[in-house]
Coordinates of C-alpha atoms (C1' of nucleotides) in Angstrom, one line a residue:
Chain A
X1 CA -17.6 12.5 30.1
X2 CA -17.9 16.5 30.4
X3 CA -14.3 17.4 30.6
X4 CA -15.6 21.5 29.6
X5 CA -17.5 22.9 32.0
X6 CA -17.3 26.8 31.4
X7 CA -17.9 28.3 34.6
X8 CA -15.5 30.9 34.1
X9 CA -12.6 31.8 31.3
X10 CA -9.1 29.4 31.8
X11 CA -6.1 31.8 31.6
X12 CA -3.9 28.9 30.6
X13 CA -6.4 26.2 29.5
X14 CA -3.8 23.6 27.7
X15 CA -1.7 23.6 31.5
X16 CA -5.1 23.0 32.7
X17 CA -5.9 20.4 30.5
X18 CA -2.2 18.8 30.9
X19 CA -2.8 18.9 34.7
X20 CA -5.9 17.6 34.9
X21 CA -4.5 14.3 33.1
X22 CA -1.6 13.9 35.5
X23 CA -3.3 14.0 38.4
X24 CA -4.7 10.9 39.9
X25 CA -8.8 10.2 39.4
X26 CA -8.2 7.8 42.5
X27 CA -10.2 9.9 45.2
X28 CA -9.4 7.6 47.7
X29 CA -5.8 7.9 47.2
X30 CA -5.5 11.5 48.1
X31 CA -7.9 10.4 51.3
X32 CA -5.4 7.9 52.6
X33 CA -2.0 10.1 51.6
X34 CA -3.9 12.8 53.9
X35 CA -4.2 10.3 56.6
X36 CA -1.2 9.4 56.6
X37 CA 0.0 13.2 57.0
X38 CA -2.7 13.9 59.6
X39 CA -0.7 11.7 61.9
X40 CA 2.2 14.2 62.0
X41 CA -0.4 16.9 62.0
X42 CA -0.8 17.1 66.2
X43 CA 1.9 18.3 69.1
X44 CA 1.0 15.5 71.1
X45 CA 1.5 12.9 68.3
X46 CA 5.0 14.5 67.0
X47 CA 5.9 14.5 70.9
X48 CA 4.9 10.5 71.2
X49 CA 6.7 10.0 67.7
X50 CA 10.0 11.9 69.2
X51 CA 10.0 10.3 72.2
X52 CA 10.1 6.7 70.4
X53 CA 13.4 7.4 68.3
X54 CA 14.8 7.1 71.4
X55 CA 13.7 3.9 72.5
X56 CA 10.5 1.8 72.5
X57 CA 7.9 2.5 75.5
X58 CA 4.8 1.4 76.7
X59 CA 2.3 3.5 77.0
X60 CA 2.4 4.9 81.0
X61 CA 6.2 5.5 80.6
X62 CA 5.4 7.8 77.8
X63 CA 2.2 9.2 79.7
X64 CA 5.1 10.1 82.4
X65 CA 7.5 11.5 79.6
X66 CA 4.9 13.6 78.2
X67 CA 3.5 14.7 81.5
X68 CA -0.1 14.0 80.2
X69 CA -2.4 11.1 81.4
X70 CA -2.8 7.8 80.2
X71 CA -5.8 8.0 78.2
X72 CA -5.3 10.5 76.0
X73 CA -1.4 9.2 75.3
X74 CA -3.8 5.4 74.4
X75 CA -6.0 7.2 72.6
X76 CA -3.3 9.4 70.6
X77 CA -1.5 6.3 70.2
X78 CA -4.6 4.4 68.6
X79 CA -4.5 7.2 66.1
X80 CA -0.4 6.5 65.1
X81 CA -1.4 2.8 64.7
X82 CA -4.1 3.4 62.2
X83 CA -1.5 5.2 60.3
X84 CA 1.3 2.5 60.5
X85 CA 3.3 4.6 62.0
X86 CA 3.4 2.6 65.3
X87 CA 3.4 -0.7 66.1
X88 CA 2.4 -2.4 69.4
X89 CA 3.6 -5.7 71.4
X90 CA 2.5 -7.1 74.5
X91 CA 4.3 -8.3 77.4
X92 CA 2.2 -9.2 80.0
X93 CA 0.4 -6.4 81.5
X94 CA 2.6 -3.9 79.3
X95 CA 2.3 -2.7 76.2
X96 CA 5.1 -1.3 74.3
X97 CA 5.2 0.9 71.5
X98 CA 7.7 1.9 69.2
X99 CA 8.1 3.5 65.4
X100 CA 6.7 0.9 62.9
X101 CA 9.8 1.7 60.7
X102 CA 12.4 4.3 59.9
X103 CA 10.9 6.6 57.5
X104 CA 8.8 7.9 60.1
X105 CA 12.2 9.1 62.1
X106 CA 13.1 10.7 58.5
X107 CA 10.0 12.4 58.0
X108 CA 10.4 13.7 61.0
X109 CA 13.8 14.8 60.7
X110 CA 12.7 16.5 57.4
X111 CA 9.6 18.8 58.9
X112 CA 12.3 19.5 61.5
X113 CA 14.4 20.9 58.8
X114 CA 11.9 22.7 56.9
X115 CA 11.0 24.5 60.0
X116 CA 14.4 25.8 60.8
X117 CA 14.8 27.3 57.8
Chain B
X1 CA 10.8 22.5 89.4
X2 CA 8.7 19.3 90.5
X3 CA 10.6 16.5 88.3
X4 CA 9.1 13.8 90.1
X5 CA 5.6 13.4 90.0
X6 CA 4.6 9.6 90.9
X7 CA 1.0 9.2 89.7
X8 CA 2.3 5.6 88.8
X9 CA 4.9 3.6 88.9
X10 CA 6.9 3.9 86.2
X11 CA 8.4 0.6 84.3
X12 CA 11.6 1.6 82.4
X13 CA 12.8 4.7 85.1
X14 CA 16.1 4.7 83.9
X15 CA 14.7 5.0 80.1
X16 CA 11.5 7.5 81.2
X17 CA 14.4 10.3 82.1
X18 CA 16.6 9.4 79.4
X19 CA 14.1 10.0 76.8
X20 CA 12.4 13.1 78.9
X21 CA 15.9 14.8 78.6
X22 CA 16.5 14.6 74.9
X23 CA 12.6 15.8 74.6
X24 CA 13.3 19.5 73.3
X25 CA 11.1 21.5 76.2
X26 CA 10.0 24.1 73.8
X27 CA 6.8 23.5 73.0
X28 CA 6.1 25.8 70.4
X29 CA 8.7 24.0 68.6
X30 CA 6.3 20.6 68.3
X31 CA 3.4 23.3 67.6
X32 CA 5.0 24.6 64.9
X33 CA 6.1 21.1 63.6
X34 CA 2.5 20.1 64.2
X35 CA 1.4 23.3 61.4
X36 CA 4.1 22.0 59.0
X37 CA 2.7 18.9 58.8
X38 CA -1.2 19.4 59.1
X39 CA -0.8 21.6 55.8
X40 CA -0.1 18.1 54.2
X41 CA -2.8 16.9 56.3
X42 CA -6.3 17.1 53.8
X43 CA -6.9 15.5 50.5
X44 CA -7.8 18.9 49.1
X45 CA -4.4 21.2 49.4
X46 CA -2.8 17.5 48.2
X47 CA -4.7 17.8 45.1
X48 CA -3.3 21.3 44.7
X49 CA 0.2 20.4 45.6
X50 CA 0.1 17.4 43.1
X51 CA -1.1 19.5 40.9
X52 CA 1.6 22.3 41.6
X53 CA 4.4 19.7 41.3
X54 CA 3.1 19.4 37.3
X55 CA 3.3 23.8 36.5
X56 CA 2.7 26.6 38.5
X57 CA -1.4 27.8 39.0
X58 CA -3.0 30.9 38.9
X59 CA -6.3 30.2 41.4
X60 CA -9.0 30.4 38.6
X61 CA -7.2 27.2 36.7
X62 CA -6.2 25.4 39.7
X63 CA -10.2 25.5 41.0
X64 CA -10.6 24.2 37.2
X65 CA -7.9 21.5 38.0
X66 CA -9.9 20.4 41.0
X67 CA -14.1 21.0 40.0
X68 CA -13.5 23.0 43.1
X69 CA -14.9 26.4 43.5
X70 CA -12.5 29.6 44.0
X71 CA -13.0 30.3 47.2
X72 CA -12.4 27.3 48.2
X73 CA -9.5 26.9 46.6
X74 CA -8.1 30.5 47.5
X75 CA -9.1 29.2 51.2
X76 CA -6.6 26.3 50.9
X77 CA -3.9 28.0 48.9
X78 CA -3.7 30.8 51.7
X79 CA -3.3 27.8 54.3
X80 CA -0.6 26.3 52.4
X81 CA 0.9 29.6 51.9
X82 CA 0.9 30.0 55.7
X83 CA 2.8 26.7 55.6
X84 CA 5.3 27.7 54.0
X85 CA 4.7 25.0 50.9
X86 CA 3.4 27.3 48.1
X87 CA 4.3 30.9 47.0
X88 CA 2.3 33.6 45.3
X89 CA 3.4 36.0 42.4
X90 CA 1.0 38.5 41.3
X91 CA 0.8 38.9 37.4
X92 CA -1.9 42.1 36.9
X93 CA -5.8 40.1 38.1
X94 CA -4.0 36.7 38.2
X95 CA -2.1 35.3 40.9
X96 CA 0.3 32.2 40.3
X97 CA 1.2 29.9 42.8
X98 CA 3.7 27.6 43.1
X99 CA 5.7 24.8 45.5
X100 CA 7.8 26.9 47.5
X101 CA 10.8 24.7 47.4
X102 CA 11.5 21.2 46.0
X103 CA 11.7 19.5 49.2
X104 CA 7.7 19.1 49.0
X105 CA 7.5 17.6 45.8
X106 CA 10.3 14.9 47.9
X107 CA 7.4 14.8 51.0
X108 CA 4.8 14.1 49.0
X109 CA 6.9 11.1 47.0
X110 CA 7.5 9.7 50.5
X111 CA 4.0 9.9 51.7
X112 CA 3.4 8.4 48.6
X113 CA 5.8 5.8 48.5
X114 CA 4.5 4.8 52.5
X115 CA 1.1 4.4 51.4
X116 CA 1.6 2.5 48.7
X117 CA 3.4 -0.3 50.9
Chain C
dT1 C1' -10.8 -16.2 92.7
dT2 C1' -9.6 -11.9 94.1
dG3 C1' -7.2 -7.7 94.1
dA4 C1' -4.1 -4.7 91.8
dC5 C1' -2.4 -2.8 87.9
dA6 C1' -1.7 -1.5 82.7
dT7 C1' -4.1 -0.4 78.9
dA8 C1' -8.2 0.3 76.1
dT9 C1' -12.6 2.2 75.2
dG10 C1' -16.8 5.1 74.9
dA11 C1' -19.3 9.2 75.9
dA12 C1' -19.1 14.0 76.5
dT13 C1' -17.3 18.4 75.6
dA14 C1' -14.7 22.1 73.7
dT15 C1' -12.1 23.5 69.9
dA16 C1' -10.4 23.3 65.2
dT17 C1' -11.2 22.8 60.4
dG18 C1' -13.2 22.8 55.5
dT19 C1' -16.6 24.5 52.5
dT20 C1' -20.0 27.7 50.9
dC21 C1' -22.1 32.1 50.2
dA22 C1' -22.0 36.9 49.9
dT23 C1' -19.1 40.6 49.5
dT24 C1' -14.8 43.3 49.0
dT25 C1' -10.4 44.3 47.1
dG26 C1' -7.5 45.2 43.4
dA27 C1' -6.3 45.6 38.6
dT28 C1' -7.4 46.2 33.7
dG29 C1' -9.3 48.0 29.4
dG30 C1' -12.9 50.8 27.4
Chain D
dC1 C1' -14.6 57.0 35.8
dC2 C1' -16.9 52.6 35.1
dA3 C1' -17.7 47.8 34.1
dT4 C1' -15.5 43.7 34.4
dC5 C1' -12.8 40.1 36.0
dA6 C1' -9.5 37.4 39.3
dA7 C1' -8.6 36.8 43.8
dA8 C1' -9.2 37.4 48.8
dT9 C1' -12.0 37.7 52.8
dG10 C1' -15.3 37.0 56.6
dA11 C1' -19.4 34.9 58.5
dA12 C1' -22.0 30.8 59.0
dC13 C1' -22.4 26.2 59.1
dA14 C1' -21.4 21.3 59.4
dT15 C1' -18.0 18.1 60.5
dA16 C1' -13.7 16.4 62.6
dT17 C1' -10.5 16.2 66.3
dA18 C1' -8.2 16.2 71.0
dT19 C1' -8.8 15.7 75.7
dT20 C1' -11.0 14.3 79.9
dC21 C1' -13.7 11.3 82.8
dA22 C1' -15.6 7.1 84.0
dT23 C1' -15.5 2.5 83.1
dA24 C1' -14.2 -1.9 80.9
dT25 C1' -10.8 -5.4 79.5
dG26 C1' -7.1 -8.2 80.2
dT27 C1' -3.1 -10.0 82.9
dC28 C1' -0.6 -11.3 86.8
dA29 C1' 0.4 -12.7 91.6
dA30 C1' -1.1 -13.9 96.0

DNA sequence: TTGACATATGAATATATGTTCATTTGATGG
DNA sequence: CCATCAAATGAACATATATTCATATGTCAA
């Protein structure tokens, strides 16, 4: 393993060296923490997520909440399910949506916080 | 202002104008919630953050940190500066940066902590 | 089984984003 | 001043993403 490649001078190379340990050689890991973050990442998504702390919905309710048309709210709402932020059950015809648990209400309490300040 | 726009029937009326009421109608607000977020949003600045949350960076060490070129990495830091999550200090050629506050070290242990479950 | 309805899906398009390369800016020491 | 080094910047490119449109799937009721 090549742990010293000198492309240029370190100003603090033992911080470097200490850092480099600590963080995680997991690729995928970092992949899959920015997934899950890129699901906050959109107006539309944060708009569907909001909407759901108030209550469950299925999916042409909050198309009419939103003022924006079905597909793209399905589409958006594919997205929030691949990050488990969602989940989905069918009755009959209707499918209703609502936030998978509540850390994502949090989470979005805390970016709402950040902002303000 | 048109409130009532059938293009379909709606399922849970009652609940659709409920929810449509405590929706905040500023949009920028979402937008800028949307920015907050997307900054956490790419396995790249996650790296840096991680490896922020260890000791403050100049850019030269932190590309070191990563195997990442600078530019790349000065790219990244000025989108997370932009965010709000990192600050700069200049110290004569080097720049340090830093987490801006400790709520993002918290952010990133819950994204972690969701993740891993 | 047919028609109507709610949702999902795929293709197409426009826009946003991340990285690289080349260059510039800004600061230091000789 | 000048050479050198760290960082920032802008253009160019490739890739990812959000929305729309058209259509498919699945469910119910008549």
């Amino acid at each position: 393993m090549e742990d010293t490649i000198f492309t240029q001078r370190l100003i603090q190379p033992d911080t470097v060296s200490l850092v480099k340990q600590r963080l995680p050689g997991n690729e995928d890991l970092f992949q899959e923490l920015a997934f899950f973050f890129k699901a906050f990442g959109d107006a539309t998504r944060l708009k569907i997520l909001f909407a759901l702390c108030a209550s469950p919905l299925c999916v042409g309710d909050l198309a009419a909440v939103l003022a924006m048309n079905q597909s793209a709210v399905s589409h958006q709402l594919k997205a929030l399910s691949r990050a488990r932020l969602v989940s989905a059950r069918k009755n009959g015809k209707v499918v209703y949506y609502r936030l998978r648990h509540e850390q994502v209400k949090n989470l979005l309490a805390q970016g709402f916080e950040q902002i303000r300040s």
